[in-house]
Coordinates of C-alpha atoms in Angstrom, one line a residue:
Chain A
E24 CA 0.0 0.0 0.0
P25 CA 1.4 3.4 -0.9
E26 CA 2.3 5.6 2.0
V27 CA 3.6 9.1 2.9
T28 CA 7.1 8.9 4.3
Q29 CA 8.6 11.5 6.6
T30 CA 12.2 11.9 7.8
P31 CA 13.6 12.2 10.3
S32 CA 11.2 10.6 12.8
H33 CA 12.7 12.8 15.6
Q34 CA 14.8 15.9 15.3
V35 CA 16.3 17.8 18.2
T36 CA 17.6 21.3 17.4
Q37 CA 18.8 24.4 19.3
M38 CA 16.6 27.4 19.5
G39 CA 17.4 29.8 16.6
Q40 CA 18.6 27.1 14.3
E41 CA 17.1 26.3 10.9
V42 CA 15.4 22.9 10.4
I43 CA 14.1 21.2 7.3
L44 CA 11.5 18.5 7.7
R45 CA 11.2 16.2 4.7
C46 CA 8.3 14.3 3.3
V47 CA 7.9 12.0 0.3
P48 CA 4.3 12.1 -0.7
I49 CA 2.5 9.3 -2.6
S50 CA 3.8 9.4 -6.1
N51 CA 0.7 10.3 -8.1
H52 CA -0.7 12.8 -5.6
L53 CA -0.8 16.5 -6.5
Y54 CA -2.0 18.2 -3.3
F55 CA 0.4 18.4 -0.3
Y56 CA -0.1 19.6 3.3
W57 CA 1.7 20.2 6.5
Y58 CA 0.0 19.9 9.9
R59 CA 1.4 20.1 13.4
Q60 CA 0.3 18.8 16.8
I61 CA 1.8 20.3 19.9
L62 CA 1.9 17.7 22.7
G63 CA -1.6 17.2 24.2
Q64 CA -3.2 19.6 21.8
K65 CA -5.2 19.4 18.5
V66 CA -3.9 18.7 15.1
E67 CA -3.5 22.1 13.4
F68 CA -3.4 22.9 9.7
L69 CA -0.3 24.8 8.6
V70 CA -0.3 25.0 4.8
S71 CA -1.5 23.5 1.6
F72 CA 0.5 23.3 -1.6
Y73 CA -0.6 22.7 -5.2
N74 CA 0.9 23.3 -8.6
N75 CA 4.1 24.5 -7.0
E76 CA 2.6 27.2 -4.9
I77 CA 0.9 27.7 -1.6
S78 CA -2.9 27.5 -1.9
E79 CA -3.7 28.3 1.7
K80 CA -1.9 28.9 4.9
S81 CA -2.9 29.3 8.5
E82 CA -1.9 32.2 10.8
I83 CA 0.6 29.9 12.4
F84 CA 2.5 29.7 9.0
D85 CA 4.3 33.0 9.3
D86 CA 7.5 34.3 7.7
Q87 CA 9.6 31.8 9.6
F88 CA 8.0 28.9 7.7
S89 CA 8.4 28.0 4.1
V90 CA 7.6 25.0 1.9
E91 CA 9.2 23.6 -1.2
R92 CA 8.9 20.8 -3.6
P93 CA 12.4 20.9 -4.9
D94 CA 12.6 17.8 -7.1
G95 CA 9.2 16.5 -7.9
S96 CA 9.2 13.9 -5.2
N97 CA 10.1 15.5 -1.9
F98 CA 8.1 18.1 -0.1
T99 CA 9.8 20.0 2.6
L100 CA 8.9 22.3 5.5
K101 CA 11.6 24.7 6.6
I102 CA 11.6 26.6 9.8
R103 CA 14.2 29.4 9.6
S104 CA 14.9 30.2 13.2
T105 CA 13.3 27.8 15.6
K106 CA 11.6 28.8 18.8
L107 CA 10.8 26.7 21.8
E108 CA 7.1 26.8 20.9
D109 CA 7.8 25.2 17.6
S110 CA 8.3 21.9 19.4
A111 CA 5.6 19.6 18.1
M112 CA 4.8 16.6 15.8
Y113 CA 4.7 17.7 12.2
F114 CA 2.6 15.7 9.8
C115 CA 2.8 15.8 6.1
A116 CA -0.2 14.7 4.0
S117 CA -0.9 14.2 0.3
R118 CA -4.0 13.8 -1.8
L119 CA -5.0 13.0 -5.3
D120 CA -6.2 15.9 -7.5
R121 CA -9.9 15.3 -7.3
V122 CA -12.6 16.0 -4.8
E123 CA -13.9 13.3 -2.5
T124 CA -10.5 11.7 -2.0
E125 CA -9.0 11.3 1.4
A126 CA -5.7 12.7 2.6
F127 CA -3.0 10.3 3.5
F128 CA -0.8 11.3 6.4
G129 CA 2.8 10.4 7.2
Q130 CA 3.8 9.1 10.6
G131 CA 5.2 12.5 11.6
T132 CA 8.4 14.1 12.6
R133 CA 8.8 15.0 16.3
L134 CA 10.6 18.3 16.5
T135 CA 12.1 19.2 19.8
V136 CA 13.6 22.7 20.2
V137 CA 15.9 23.1 23.2
Chain B
D4 CA -17.0 24.5 8.0
A5 CA -19.7 23.6 10.4
K6 CA -18.7 22.8 14.0
T7 CA -19.0 19.3 15.4
T8 CA -19.6 18.0 18.9
Q9 CA -18.3 14.6 20.1
P10 CA -18.1 13.0 23.5
P11 CA -14.6 13.3 24.9
S12 CA -14.2 9.6 25.6
M13 CA -15.8 6.2 25.5
D14 CA -15.0 2.6 26.3
C15 CA -15.8 -0.4 24.2
A16 CA -15.4 -4.1 24.8
E17 CA -13.2 -6.0 22.4
G18 CA -15.3 -7.8 19.7
R19 CA -18.3 -5.6 20.3
A20 CA -19.6 -2.8 18.0
A21 CA -18.4 0.7 18.9
N22 CA -20.9 3.4 18.1
L23 CA -19.3 6.9 18.0
P24 CA -21.8 9.8 17.8
C25 CA -21.2 13.2 16.3
N26 CA -23.5 16.2 16.3
H27 CA -23.3 18.7 13.5
S28 CA -26.5 20.7 13.8
T29 CA -25.3 23.6 11.7
I30 CA -24.3 21.5 8.7
S31 CA -25.2 22.9 5.4
G32 CA -26.3 21.1 2.3
N33 CA -22.9 20.9 0.6
E34 CA -20.9 19.8 3.6
Y35 CA -19.6 16.3 3.9
V36 CA -19.0 14.4 7.1
Y37 CA -15.5 12.9 7.3
W38 CA -14.1 10.6 10.0
Y39 CA -10.4 10.2 10.8
R40 CA -8.6 8.6 13.6
Q41 CA -5.3 9.0 15.3
I42 CA -3.6 6.1 17.0
H43 CA -1.2 7.2 19.7
S44 CA 0.2 10.3 18.1
Q45 CA 0.7 8.6 14.7
G46 CA -0.5 10.5 11.6
P47 CA -4.3 10.8 11.3
Q48 CA -5.9 8.0 9.3
Y49 CA -8.9 8.4 7.0
I50 CA -11.8 6.1 7.9
I51 CA -14.9 7.1 5.9
H52 CA -16.9 10.0 4.6
G53 CA -20.4 10.7 3.4
L54 CA -22.9 13.4 2.3
K55 CA -26.4 12.1 3.2
N56 CA -26.5 8.4 2.4
N57 CA -25.2 5.8 4.8
E58 CA -21.8 4.5 3.8
T59 CA -19.8 1.3 4.5
N60 CA -16.3 0.3 3.8
E61 CA -13.9 -2.3 5.1
M62 CA -13.2 -0.3 8.2
A63 CA -16.5 1.1 9.4
S64 CA -20.0 2.2 8.6
L65 CA -21.3 5.8 8.7
I66 CA -24.9 6.4 9.5
I67 CA -26.2 10.0 8.8
T68 CA -29.6 11.0 10.1
E69 CA -32.1 12.1 7.6
D70 CA -31.9 15.8 8.7
R71 CA -28.1 15.4 8.6
K72 CA -27.7 17.1 12.0
S73 CA -25.9 14.1 13.4
S74 CA -24.1 11.0 12.5
T75 CA -22.7 7.8 14.0
L76 CA -19.5 6.0 13.1
I77 CA -19.8 2.3 13.7
L78 CA -16.8 0.0 14.2
P79 CA -18.5 -3.4 13.8
H80 CA -16.1 -5.6 15.8
A81 CA -13.7 -3.4 17.8
T82 CA -10.2 -4.7 18.4
L83 CA -7.5 -3.5 20.8
R84 CA -5.9 -1.8 17.7
D85 CA -8.9 0.4 17.3
T86 CA -8.0 2.3 20.5
A87 CA -7.5 5.8 19.2
V88 CA -8.8 9.3 19.0
Y89 CA -11.6 9.6 16.5
Y90 CA -12.3 12.8 14.8
C91 CA -15.6 13.8 13.1
I92 CA -15.0 16.6 10.6
V93 CA -17.6 18.5 8.6
R94 CA -16.4 20.3 5.5
V95 CA -17.3 21.6 2.1
E96 CA -15.9 19.4 -0.6
S97 CA -13.4 21.3 -2.6
N98 CA -9.9 20.9 -4.0
D99 CA -8.5 22.7 -1.0
Y100 CA -8.6 20.0 1.7
K101 CA -7.9 21.9 4.9
L102 CA -9.0 19.7 7.7
S103 CA -10.1 21.3 11.0
F104 CA -9.5 18.8 13.7
G105 CA -11.3 19.1 17.0
A106 CA -10.6 17.3 20.2
G107 CA -12.3 14.1 19.0
T108 CA -13.4 11.1 21.0
T109 CA -10.8 9.0 22.8
V110 CA -12.0 5.4 22.3
T111 CA -10.5 2.8 24.5
V112 CA -11.1 -0.8 23.5
R113 CA -10.8 -3.1 26.5
A114 CA -10.2 -6.9 26.4

């Protein structure tokens, strides 16, 4: 069964450092998403990406965040200068390009900012 | 997207059916009901969705009331691996697939 793959599974970084979280979506999917979940809280939408551009972003997704699909297979989330409050599970998701199809989520990257 | 209300938690005996309710009294005619679950901080997993007809797949059944103000997700034979947080999400179907997760229902399946 096809799946969304995220690496690394756990990343520890120092406050102020840049981090890149990587995702390999399902190969024929065209819509890509990042969500995050702070420990003990709800899953929150960050950004959606289609046709090489952001289609929607939440207020969480400020100038410190960026996304990229550099090579047609990877989908990355970059946090330029991490803060303690960026510590969370980050989930990548992908979806086919038509309505009434479900999103497939990866297993997540646990980001710990110290 | 319309708001949903789910009980915070429920227990279920292994092998029995688990019936998970969801209220969405402000749902509009073009909004679908989606169910996802999250097993122990793993990525959310799609279960089922529907508009107004009842739906069934290999994982579960979705029963939507005639007025569409509430629905029930049925896990026909719950197993210990079904222990998870279950999210009922109501949304307009569109290419933009932003999902708004609430607190969900924590389902604990007991042996």
